[in-house]
Coordinates of C-alpha atoms and ligand atoms in Angstrom, one line a residue:
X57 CA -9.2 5.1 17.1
X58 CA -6.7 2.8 15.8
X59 CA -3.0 2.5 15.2
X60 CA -2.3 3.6 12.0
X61 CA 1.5 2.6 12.3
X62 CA 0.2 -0.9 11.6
X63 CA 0.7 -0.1 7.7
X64 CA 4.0 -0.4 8.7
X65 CA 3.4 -4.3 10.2
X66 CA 1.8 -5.0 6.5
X67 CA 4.3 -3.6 4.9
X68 CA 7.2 -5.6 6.1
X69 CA 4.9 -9.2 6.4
X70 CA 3.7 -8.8 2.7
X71 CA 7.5 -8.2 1.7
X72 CA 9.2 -11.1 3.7
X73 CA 5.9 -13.5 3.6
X74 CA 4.9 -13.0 0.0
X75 CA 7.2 -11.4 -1.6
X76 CA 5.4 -8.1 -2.5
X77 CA 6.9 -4.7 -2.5
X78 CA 4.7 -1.1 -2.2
X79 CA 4.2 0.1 -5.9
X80 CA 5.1 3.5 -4.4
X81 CA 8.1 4.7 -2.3
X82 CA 6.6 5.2 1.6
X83 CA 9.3 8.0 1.4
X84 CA 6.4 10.8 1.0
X85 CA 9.7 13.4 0.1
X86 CA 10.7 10.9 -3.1
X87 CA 7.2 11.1 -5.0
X88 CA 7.5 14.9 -6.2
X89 CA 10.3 13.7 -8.4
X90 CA 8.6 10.4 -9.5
X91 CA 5.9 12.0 -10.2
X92 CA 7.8 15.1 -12.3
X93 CA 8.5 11.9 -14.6
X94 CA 5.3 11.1 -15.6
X95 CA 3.0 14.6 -15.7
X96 CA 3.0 16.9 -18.4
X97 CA 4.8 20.3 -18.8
X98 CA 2.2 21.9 -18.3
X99 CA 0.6 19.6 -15.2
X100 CA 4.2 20.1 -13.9
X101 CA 4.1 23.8 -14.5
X102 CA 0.5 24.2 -12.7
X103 CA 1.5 22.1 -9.8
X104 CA 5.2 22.3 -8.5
X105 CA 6.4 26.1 -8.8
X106 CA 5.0 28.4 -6.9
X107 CA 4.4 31.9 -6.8
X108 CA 7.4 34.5 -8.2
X109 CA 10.8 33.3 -7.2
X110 CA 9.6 30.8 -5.3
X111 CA 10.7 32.0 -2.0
X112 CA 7.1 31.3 0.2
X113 CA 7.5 27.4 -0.8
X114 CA 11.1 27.0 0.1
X115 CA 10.3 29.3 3.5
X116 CA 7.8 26.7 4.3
X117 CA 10.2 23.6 3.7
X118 CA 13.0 25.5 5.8
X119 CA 10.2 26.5 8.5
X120 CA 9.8 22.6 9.4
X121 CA 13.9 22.2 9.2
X122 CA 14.2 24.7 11.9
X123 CA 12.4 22.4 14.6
X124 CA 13.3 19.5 15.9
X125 CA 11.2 16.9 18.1
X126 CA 12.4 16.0 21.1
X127 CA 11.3 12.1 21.9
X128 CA 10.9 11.7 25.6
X129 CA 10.9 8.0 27.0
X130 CA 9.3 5.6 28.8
X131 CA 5.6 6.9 28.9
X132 CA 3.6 3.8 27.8
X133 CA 2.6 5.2 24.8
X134 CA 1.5 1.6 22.7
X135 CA -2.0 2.5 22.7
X136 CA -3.1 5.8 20.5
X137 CA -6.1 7.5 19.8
X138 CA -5.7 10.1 17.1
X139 CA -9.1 11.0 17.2
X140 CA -10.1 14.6 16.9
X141 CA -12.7 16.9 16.3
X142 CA -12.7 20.1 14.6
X143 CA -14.9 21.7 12.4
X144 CA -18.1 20.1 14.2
X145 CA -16.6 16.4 12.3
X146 CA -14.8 14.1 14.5
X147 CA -11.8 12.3 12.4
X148 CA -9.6 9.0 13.0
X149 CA -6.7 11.3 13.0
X150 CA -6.2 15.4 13.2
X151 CA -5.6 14.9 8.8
X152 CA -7.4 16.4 5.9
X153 CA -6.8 16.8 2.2
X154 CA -6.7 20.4 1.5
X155 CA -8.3 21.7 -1.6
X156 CA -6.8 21.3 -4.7
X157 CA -8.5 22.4 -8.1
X158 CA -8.0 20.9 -11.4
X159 CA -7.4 17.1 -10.8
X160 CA -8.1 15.6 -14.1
X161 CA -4.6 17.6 -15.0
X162 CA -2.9 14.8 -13.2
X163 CA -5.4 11.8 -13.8
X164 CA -7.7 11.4 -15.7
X165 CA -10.6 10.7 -12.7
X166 CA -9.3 13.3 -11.1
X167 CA -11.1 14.6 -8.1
X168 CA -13.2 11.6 -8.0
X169 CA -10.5 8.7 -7.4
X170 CA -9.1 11.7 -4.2
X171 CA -12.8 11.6 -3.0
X172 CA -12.5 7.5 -3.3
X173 CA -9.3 7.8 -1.7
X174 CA -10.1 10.2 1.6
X175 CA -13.5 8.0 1.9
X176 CA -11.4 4.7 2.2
X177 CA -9.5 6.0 4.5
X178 CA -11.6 8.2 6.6
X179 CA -10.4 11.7 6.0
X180 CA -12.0 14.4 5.3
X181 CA -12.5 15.2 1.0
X182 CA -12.1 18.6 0.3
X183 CA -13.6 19.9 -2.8
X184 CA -12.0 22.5 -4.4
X185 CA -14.7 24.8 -5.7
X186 CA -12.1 24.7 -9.1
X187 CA -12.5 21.6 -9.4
X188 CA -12.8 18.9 -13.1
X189 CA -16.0 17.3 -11.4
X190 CA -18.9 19.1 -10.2
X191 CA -19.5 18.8 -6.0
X192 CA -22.3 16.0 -6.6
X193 CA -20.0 14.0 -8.4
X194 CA -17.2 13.9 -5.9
X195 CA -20.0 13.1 -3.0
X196 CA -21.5 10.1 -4.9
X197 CA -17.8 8.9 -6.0
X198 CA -16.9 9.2 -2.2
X199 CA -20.1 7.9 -1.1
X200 CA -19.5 4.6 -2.7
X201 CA -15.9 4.2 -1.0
X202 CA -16.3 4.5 2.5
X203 CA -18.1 7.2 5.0
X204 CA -15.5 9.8 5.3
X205 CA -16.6 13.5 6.0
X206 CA -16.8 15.9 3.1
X207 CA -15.9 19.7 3.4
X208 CA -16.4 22.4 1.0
X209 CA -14.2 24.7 -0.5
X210 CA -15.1 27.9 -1.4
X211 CA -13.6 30.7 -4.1
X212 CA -16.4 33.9 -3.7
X213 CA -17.5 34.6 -7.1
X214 CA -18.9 37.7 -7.6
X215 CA -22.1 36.8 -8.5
X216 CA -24.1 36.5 -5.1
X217 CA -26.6 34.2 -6.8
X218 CA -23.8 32.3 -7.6
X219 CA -22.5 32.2 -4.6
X220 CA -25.1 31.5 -2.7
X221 CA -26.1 28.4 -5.1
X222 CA -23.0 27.0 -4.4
X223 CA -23.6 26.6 -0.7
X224 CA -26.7 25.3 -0.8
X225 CA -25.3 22.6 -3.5
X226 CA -22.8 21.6 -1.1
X227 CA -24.6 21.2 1.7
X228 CA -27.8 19.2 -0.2
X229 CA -24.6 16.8 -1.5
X230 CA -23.0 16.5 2.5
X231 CA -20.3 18.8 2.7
X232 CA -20.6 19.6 6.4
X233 CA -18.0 22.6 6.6
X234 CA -16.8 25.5 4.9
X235 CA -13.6 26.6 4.1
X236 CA -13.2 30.2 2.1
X237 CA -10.2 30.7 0.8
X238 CA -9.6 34.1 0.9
X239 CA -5.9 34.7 -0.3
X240 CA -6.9 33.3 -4.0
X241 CA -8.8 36.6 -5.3
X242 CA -6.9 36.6 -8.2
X243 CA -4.0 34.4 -9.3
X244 CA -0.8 35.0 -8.4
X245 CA 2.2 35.6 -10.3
X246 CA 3.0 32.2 -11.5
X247 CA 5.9 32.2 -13.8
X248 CA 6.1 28.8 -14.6
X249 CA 2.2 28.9 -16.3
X250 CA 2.4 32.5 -17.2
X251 CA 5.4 31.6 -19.4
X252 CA 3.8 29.3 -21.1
X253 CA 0.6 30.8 -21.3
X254 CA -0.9 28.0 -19.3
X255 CA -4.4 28.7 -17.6
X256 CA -6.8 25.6 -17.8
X257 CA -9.6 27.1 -16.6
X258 CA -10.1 29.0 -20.2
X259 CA -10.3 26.0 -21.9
X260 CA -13.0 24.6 -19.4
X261 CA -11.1 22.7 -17.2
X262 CA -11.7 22.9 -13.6
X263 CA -14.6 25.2 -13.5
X264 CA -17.4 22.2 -13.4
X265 CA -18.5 23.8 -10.2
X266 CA -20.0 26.7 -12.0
X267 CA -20.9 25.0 -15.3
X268 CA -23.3 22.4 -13.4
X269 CA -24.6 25.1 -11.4
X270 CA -28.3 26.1 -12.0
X271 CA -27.7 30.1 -11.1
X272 CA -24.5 30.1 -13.4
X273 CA -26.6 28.4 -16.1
X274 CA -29.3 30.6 -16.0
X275 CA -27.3 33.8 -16.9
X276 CA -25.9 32.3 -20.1
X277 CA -27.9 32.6 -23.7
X278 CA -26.5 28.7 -24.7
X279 CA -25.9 26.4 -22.2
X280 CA -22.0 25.6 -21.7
X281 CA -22.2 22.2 -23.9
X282 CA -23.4 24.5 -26.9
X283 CA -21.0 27.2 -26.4
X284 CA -18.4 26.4 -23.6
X285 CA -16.4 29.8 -25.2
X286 CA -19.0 31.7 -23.7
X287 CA -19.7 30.0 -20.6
X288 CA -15.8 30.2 -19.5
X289 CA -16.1 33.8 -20.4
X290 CA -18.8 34.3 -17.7
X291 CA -17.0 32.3 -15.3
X292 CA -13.9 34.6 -16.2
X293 CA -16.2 37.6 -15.2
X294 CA -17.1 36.5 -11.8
X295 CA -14.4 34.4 -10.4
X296 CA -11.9 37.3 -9.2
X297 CA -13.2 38.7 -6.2
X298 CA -10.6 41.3 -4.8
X299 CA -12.4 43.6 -3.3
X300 CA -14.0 41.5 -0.8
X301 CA -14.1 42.6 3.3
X302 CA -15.0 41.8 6.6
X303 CA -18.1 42.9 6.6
X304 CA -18.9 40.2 3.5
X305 CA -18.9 37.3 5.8
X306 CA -22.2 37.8 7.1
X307 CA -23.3 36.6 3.4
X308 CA -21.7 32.8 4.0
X309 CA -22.9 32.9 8.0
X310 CA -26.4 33.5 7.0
X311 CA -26.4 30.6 4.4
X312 CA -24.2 28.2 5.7
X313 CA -25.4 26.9 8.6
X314 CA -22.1 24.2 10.0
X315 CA -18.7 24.9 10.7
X316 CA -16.6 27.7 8.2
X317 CA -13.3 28.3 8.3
X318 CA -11.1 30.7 6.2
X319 CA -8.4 29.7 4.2
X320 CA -4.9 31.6 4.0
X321 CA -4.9 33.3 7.5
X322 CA -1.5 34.5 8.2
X323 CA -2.0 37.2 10.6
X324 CA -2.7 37.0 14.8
X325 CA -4.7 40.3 13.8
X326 CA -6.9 38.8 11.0
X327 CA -7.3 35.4 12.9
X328 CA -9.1 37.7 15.8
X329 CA -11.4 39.3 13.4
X330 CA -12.4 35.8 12.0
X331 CA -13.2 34.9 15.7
X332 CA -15.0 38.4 15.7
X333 CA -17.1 38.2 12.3
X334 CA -18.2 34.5 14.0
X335 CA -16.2 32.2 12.2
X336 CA -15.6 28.6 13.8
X337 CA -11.6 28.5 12.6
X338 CA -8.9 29.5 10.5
X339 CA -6.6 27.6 8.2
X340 CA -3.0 29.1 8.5
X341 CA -2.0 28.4 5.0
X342 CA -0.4 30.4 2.2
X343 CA -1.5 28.3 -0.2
X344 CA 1.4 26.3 -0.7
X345 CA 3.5 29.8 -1.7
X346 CA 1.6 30.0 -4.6
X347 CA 0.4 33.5 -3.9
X348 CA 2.5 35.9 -2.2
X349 CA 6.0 35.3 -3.0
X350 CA 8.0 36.3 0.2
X351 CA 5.3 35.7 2.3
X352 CA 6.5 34.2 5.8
X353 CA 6.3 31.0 6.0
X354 CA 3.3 29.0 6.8
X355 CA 5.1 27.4 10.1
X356 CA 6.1 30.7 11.7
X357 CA 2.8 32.3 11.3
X358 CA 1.2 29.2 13.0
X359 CA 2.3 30.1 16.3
X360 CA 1.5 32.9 16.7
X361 CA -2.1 32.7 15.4
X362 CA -2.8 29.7 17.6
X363 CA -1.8 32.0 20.7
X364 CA -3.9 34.8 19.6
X365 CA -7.1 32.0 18.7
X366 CA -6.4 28.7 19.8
X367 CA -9.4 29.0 22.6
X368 CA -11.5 30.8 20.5
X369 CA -11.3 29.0 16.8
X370 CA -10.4 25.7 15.7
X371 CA -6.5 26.4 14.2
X372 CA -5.6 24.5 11.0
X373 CA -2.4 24.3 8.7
X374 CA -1.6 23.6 5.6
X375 CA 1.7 24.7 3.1
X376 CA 5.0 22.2 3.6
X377 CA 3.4 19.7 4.9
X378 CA 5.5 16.6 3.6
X379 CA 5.8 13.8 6.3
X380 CA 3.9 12.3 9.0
X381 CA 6.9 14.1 11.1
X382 CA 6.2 17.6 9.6
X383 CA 2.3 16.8 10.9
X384 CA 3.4 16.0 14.4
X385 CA 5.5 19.4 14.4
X386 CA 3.0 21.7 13.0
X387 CA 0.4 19.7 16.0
X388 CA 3.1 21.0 18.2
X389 CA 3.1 24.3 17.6
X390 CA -1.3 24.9 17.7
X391 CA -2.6 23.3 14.8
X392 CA -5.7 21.3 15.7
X393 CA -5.5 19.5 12.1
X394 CA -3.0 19.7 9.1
X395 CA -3.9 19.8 5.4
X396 CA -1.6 17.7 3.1
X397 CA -1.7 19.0 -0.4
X398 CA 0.8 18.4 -3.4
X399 CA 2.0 14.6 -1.6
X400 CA -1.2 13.2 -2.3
X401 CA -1.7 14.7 -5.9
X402 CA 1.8 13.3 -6.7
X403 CA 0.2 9.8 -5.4
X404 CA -3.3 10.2 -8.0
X405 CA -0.8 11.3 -10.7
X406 CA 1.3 8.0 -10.3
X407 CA -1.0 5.5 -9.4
X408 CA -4.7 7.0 -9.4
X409 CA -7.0 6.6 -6.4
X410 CA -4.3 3.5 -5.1
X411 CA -1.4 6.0 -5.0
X412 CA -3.6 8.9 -3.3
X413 CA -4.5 6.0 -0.9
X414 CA -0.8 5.3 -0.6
X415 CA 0.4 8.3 0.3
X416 CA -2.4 9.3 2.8
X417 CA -1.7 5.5 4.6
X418 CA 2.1 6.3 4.9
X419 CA 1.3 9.5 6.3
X420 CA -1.3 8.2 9.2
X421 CA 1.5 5.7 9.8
X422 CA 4.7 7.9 10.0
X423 CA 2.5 10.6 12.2
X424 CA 1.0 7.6 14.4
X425 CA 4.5 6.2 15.2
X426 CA 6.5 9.6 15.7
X427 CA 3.7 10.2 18.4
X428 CA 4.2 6.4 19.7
X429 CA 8.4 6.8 19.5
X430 CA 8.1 10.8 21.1
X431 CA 6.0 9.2 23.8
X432 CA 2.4 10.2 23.0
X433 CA -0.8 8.7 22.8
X434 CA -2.8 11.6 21.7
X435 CA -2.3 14.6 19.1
X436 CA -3.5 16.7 22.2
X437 CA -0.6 16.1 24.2
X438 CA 1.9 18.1 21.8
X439 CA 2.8 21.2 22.4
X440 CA 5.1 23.8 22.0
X441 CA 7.5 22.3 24.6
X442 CA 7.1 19.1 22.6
X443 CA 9.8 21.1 20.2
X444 CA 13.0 22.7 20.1
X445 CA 14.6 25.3 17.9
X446 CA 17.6 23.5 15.6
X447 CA 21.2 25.1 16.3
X448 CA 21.4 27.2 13.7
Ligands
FNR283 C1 -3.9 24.4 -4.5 N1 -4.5 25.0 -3.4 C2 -5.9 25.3 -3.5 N2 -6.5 25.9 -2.4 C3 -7.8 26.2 -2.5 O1 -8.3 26.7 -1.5 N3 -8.5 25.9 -3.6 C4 -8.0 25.4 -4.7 O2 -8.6 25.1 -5.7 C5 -6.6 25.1 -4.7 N4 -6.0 24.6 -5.8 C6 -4.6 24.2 -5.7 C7 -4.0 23.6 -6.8 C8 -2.7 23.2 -6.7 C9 -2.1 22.5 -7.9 C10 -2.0 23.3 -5.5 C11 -0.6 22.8 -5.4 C12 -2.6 23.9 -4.4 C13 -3.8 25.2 -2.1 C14 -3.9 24.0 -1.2 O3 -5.2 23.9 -0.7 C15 -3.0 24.0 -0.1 O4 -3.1 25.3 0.6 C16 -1.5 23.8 -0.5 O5 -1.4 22.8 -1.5 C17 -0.6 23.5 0.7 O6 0.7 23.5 0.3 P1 1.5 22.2 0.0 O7 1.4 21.3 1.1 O8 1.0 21.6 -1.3 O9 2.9 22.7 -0.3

C-alpha cells in the first residue's frame, strides 16, 4: 500500500526548495527519442522497429487513443491501495517489467541495474531467458537492492534437458512464476536488423542463460570460453522451437511447480485452452508488434480474452504500454497487471539503473493519480464502464 503519486510531492519540493530538476523528463512518451540520441544503430535497430511494416506497434499505440477515461467525482478517493495479487505474488501495484533480452545492448550492466531497479521499487524482475547475465546473476544483483519478486521468462529450446535445466535454475535462484512466451518460435521479420545483418545472439550476446547452464555445457566438446563459435552454434540449433503444441505444456506443469503464464495470447479460443491445459494466466501481448506484422492490436484482443478467462486465469497485458494512463485503461478493460517494456529500457539506456528507476516511479505516480483524479482507490474497481470509445 502506499501512494505512489507522492513522487509527484518530491518532485515539485526538491525543484522550488533546492533547486533540483529530474535528470530525466517524467514525460514517459519523450524518452524514446532521447534515448534514439544516445544508443547505437544497431541498439536502435534491435529495439525501436518492429516487426515488417510496422503496422502491430502503431495498432497498439492507436488501440489506447481509441479510449478515453471518464473521471467521475466526488468519491473520496485520497487513500489508495494498489495492491494486487496475481501469479501467487502479491505487488504494491498491478505493474511488472516484461521480459526483455539483450540488455547490455543498451547499458553496459544491463539486466542487472533493471533487476536493481524493479527490487528498489518493488516490482516484479522479469528475466528474459535471452538475456546478457545468466538468471543467478540477475537474482543476486536484485537481491542486494530491495525484496521485489522475481519471475521467469521462458523461450522452449528444443533440447528437453535444456529445458528442463532451466526451470529448476530459476526456481533454486527465486523466480516464483513462469511466463512462456510462445509467439517468439522464431524471429520475426525485422527489417531494421535484417538489413543490417544485425543478430547479437551470434556473436554471444544475450544467450548467458544457456552458456551458464550445466545441461547446455555438457553437450559441447570445449566449453563456451574456449570456443564461444561453437557454443553459439548449439544454441543456434536449439533455440527455435516452432513446432511446439498443446499437448507440450504438460512438460513445464510437471517441473514447475508456481504460477505459469503464457506469453503472446491473442485469441479468446487459445486463452480457454491455456485454462484447459492448467495454466494459472495469460499475458495478452504481441510482443511489442515485433512478430506478426498486422496482428490486432494488443488492446483489442484484451477484451475479449478477459471475458472468455478473466474468472478462470489471471489476465495480463503488455505491447503500448507508455503511461501510467495507458495502465489504468488497459486495467479497465480485464488486465489484472500490465507489463511495461521499451519505457523502461529507454530509462537504463539514458541513465542506467537511476533512469530504469525513473521511469518505473513516474509510471506508479501517473497510474496512482489517474486512479485518485477518476475517483478510485483500487485497480479493482475499473472496469469496462470505467471507459468510453473516442468519437471517431
Ligand atoms: C522484447 N520482448 C521480449 N519478450 C520475451 O518474452 N522475451 C524476450 O527476451 C523479449 N525481448 C525483447 C527485446 C526487446 C528489445 C523488446 C522491445 C521486446 C517483448 C516484451 O516482453 C514485451 O512483450 C514488449 O516489449 C511489449 O511492448 P512495448 O510495451 O515494448 O511496446
Amino acid at each position: 500500500m502506499g501512494n505512489f503519486g507522492d513522487f509527484q510531492t518530491g518532485i515539485y519540493a526538491n525543484g522550488m526548495f533546492a533547486g533540483q530538476k529530474p535528470e530525466l523528463s517524467t514525460g514517459l512518451t519523450q524518452l524514446e527519442e532521447r534515448a534514439a540520441e544516445v544508443l547505437s544503430a544497431d541498439a536502435l535497430g534491435y529495439i525501436l522497429p518492429s516487426a515488417g511494416s510496422g503496422a502491430t506497434a502503431r495498432a497498439n499505440r492507436e488501440a489506447f487513443d481509441r479510449w478515453r477515461i471518464v473521471p467521475r467525482m466526488l468519491r473520496g478517493a485520497a487513500e489508495r491501495d494498489l495492491t494486487t495479487t496475481v501469479l501467487g505474488t502479491t505487488l504494491p501495484a498491478p505493474v511488472a517489467l516484461a521480459p526483455i533480452g539483450v540488455q547490455t545492448l543498451v547499458h553496459e550492466e544491463g539486466e542487472l541495474a533493471t533487476a536493481r531497479a524493479a527490487a528498489a521499487v518493488g516490482l516484479p524482475y522479469v528475466h528474459s531467458c535471452a538475456a546478457s547475465h545468466s538468471p543467478e546473476q540477475a537474482a543476486e544483483a536484485a537481491a542486494a537492492a530491495g525484496d521485489g519478486p522475481r519471475w521467469f521468462q521462458l523461450y522452449w529450446p528444443t533440447d528437453p534437458d535444456v529445458c528442463a535445466s532451466f526451470l529448476s535454475r530459476a526456481r533454486a535462484a527465486g523466480y516464483t512464476a513462469l511466463l512462456v512466451t510462445l509467439d517468439t518460435t522464431t524471429l520475426g521479420w525485422r527489417p531494421a536488423d535484417l538489413d543490417r545483418g544485425f543478430l547479437p545472439f551470434l556473436r554471444g550476446e544475450g544467450i548467458a542463460t544457456f552458456l551458464t547452464d550445466p545441461a547446455f555445457r555438457a553437450k559441447l566438446d570445449r566449453p563456451p570460453e574456449e570456443d564461444l563459435g561453437a557454443a553459439v552454434m548449439r544454441w543456434a540449433s536449439i533455440f527455435p522451437n516452432p513446432g511446439l503444441s498443446w499437448d507440450d505444456l504438460t512438460f513445464v506443469r510437471e517441473r514447475w511447480d508456481g504460477p505459469i503464464a503464457l506469453k503472446g495470447i491473442l485469441s479468446p479460443d487459445d486463452a480457454r485452452l491455456a485454462a484447459d491445459h492448467g495454466m494459472d494466466g495469460v499475458v495478452v501481448s504481441n510482443h511489442g508488434g515485433r512478430q506478426v506484422d498486422g496482428a490486432v492490436a494488443a488492446l483489442d484482443a484484451l477484451g475479449p480474452v478477459a471475458e472468455a478467462v478473466g474468472d478462470r486465469l489471471d489476465v495480463l497485458f503488455d505491447s503500448g504500454i507508455r503511461t501510467g494512463a495507458d495502465a489504468v485503461k488497459a486495467l479497465a478493460l480485464g488486465a489484472k497487471a500490465v507489463l511495461v517494456g521499451r519505457p523502461y529500457l529507454y530509462g537504463l539506456a539514458l541513465r542506467g539503473r537511476e533512469g530504469a528507476e525513473h521511469v518505473l516511479r513516474c509510471l506508479l505516480a501517473e497510474l496512482d493519480l489517474t486512479l485518485h483524479h477518476s475517483g478510485y482507490r483500487s485497480p479493482s474497481q475499473l472496469t469496462p464502464a470505467s471507459l468510453v470509445r473516442a468519437p471517431a
